Amino acid sequence: MNNSLQHIVWVVGLLISQVFIIDVVDLGTYSSYFTPLIFSFIIFKRRLETPMTELLIYAFIMGFLIDVFRNTVGLNMSVMLLITIFRTRFLYLISAREDFDDNVELNLFNIGLLRYLIYFGTVLFTHHFLFFLLEQFSFVNFFTLVFKSLINSIIALVLIGFLQYMFISKK
Amino acid sequence: MRNLILLIQKYRNFLFFLILELISLFLLFSWKNTYHHSSYLNSSNYISSSFFQWKNNVTTYFNLREINNQLVHENAELKEKLLNKDILLGKNFVKFGDSLYYRTFRFQQATIIHSQFKFTENHMLINKGLKNGVGIEMGFMGTKGIIGRVINVSEHYANVLPVINSDFKLSVIHKKSNSWGDLSWIRGVNDYRTATIDNIPIYAKIKLNDLFTTTGSDGIFPSDVPIGKVIKMERDQEAQKKIITIELMEDFSNIHIGFVVKNLLKEEMIEIQSNE
């Protein structure tokens, strides 16, 4: 019970920081390079042993909430579901199955900086890439799109790291 | 039968994923394609709009200076127009209740409580809704030019589709040569300060910094409302047309107030258009 309450607090916190803080930052002409999506952290940080059904429900709800606030119903939902189902595949692509414990939360302090950068870097880049692709729904300016997702995933990586330093206690 | 159940059991996660994914893709595409969207799955619903209202209550104070400046500028401009008009006509010629001067448009002041400008699908939320007489397909103007049109209304709030959204289309007119064109915003090409005008005939004489305005033919906006100034021109010899990039009058990263435009004669207009 305590655990799921914690997850709900994370959902609300990420929603508010995404919609009311990150989305309203104005950087002039470069604004489109500052649209990081940090709310997917709610899925990526979960333990590997978490049942897939639960993760999918979380992804569905989180995507839906973001979509309602951003007026893009369906967009974030579908991308979140996709990255949720592919999350573990990515993890095992970049490392051996024994490298990660099943019963720890995947955060900066538990998996170490290098693995954090590789794992979160990969999944965040995939998330941004899929999101921008589906949002644009065409392959025009493909390299701008890749560049944009790269920049935004690096920003998201830094922001999520910062969030973890703030709100997750070190062990 | 047993094998089937085993199969479902084996792939139940994937099947569950498929169902949810299909639901969200259905929502995504039905949302994009229907003209009138369902009115609860967007930010003008009660819960999210009260969040945005709350956010606006906190941040609006910091923008007061900017809002004030915009209003003063607009006031000066309007005063100039109004007083010059009096001189031109002479006050004696305009009678009260003259049928020549039938009132066509009503303006309702509104505050923009949330606006997006850096995405490929930008939206805007204003704090006037059904209770204030705002309806779907009404125009929305800023102090300098047009902003967008209303696509969704709830009791107290409304969603505006701004010019900087690829779904926004409008016919525009070049003031000096009277040539018509189509305004659109192309994602990936235009940013929040620019828009593209297509289908201008190649023989039209257009220079940099020329003004494009609304035509008034759609019944959403009055005629002669400024939209933007020419900053780039391209010639398409094959199609015998010009493609023009304009800089929008409104700075979409920094707008706080606007006016909902209600056309009192719109029904009459639609009726006569459907008879054609």
CSV table of C-alpha atoms in Angstrom, one decimal, chain A residues 1-61:
chain,number,residue,atom,x,y,z
A,1,MET,CA,0.0,0.0,0.0
A,2,ASN,CA,2.7,2.4,1.0
A,3,ASN,CA,4.6,1.5,-2.1
A,4,SER,CA,1.7,2.2,-4.5
A,5,LEU,CA,1.1,5.5,-2.7
A,6,GLN,CA,4.7,6.4,-3.4
A,7,HIS,CA,4.1,5.6,-7.1
A,8,ILE,CA,1.0,7.8,-7.2
A,9,VAL,CA,3.0,10.7,-5.7
A,10,TRP,CA,5.6,10.2,-8.4
A,11,VAL,CA,2.9,10.2,-11.1
A,12,VAL,CA,1.5,13.5,-9.8
A,13,GLY,CA,4.9,15.0,-9.3
A,14,LEU,CA,6.2,14.1,-12.7
A,15,LEU,CA,2.9,15.3,-14.3
A,16,ILE,CA,3.2,18.7,-12.7
A,17,SER,CA,6.9,19.2,-13.4
A,18,GLN,CA,6.4,18.1,-17.0
A,19,VAL,CA,3.3,20.2,-17.8
A,20,PHE,CA,3.8,23.3,-15.6
A,21,ILE,CA,7.6,23.7,-15.5
A,22,ILE,CA,9.3,22.1,-18.5
A,23,ASP,CA,6.6,22.8,-21.1
A,24,VAL,CA,6.4,26.5,-20.3
A,25,VAL,CA,10.2,27.2,-20.5
A,26,ASP,CA,10.8,29.7,-23.3
A,27,LEU,CA,14.2,29.6,-25.0
A,28,GLY,CA,13.3,31.7,-28.1
A,29,THR,CA,14.1,30.1,-31.4
A,30,TYR,CA,15.7,27.1,-29.7
A,31,SER,CA,12.5,26.3,-27.9
A,32,SER,CA,11.8,23.2,-30.0
A,33,TYR,CA,15.1,21.7,-28.7
A,34,PHE,CA,13.9,22.0,-25.2
A,35,THR,CA,11.0,19.7,-25.0
A,36,PRO,CA,12.3,16.8,-22.9
A,37,LEU,CA,9.9,14.1,-21.8
A,38,ILE,CA,10.7,13.2,-18.2
A,39,PHE,CA,7.4,11.5,-17.2
A,40,SER,CA,8.5,8.1,-18.6
A,41,PHE,CA,10.7,7.8,-15.5
A,42,ILE,CA,7.7,6.4,-13.8
A,43,ILE,CA,8.1,3.2,-15.9
A,44,PHE,CA,11.9,3.1,-16.3
A,45,LYS,CA,12.6,3.2,-12.6
A,46,ARG,CA,10.4,0.2,-11.7
A,47,ARG,CA,11.8,-3.1,-10.5
A,48,LEU,CA,12.4,-5.7,-13.2
A,49,GLU,CA,10.2,-8.2,-11.3
A,50,THR,CA,7.2,-5.9,-11.5
A,51,PRO,CA,4.4,-7.6,-13.5
A,52,MET,CA,4.0,-6.3,-17.0
A,53,THR,CA,0.3,-5.8,-16.6
A,54,GLU,CA,0.8,-3.3,-13.8
A,55,LEU,CA,3.5,-1.5,-15.8
A,56,LEU,CA,1.2,-1.3,-18.8
A,57,ILE,CA,-1.6,0.2,-16.7
A,58,TYR,CA,0.7,2.8,-15.2
A,59,ALA,CA,2.0,3.7,-18.7
A,60,PHE,CA,-1.6,3.9,-20.0
A,61,ILE,CA,-2.7,6.2,-17.2
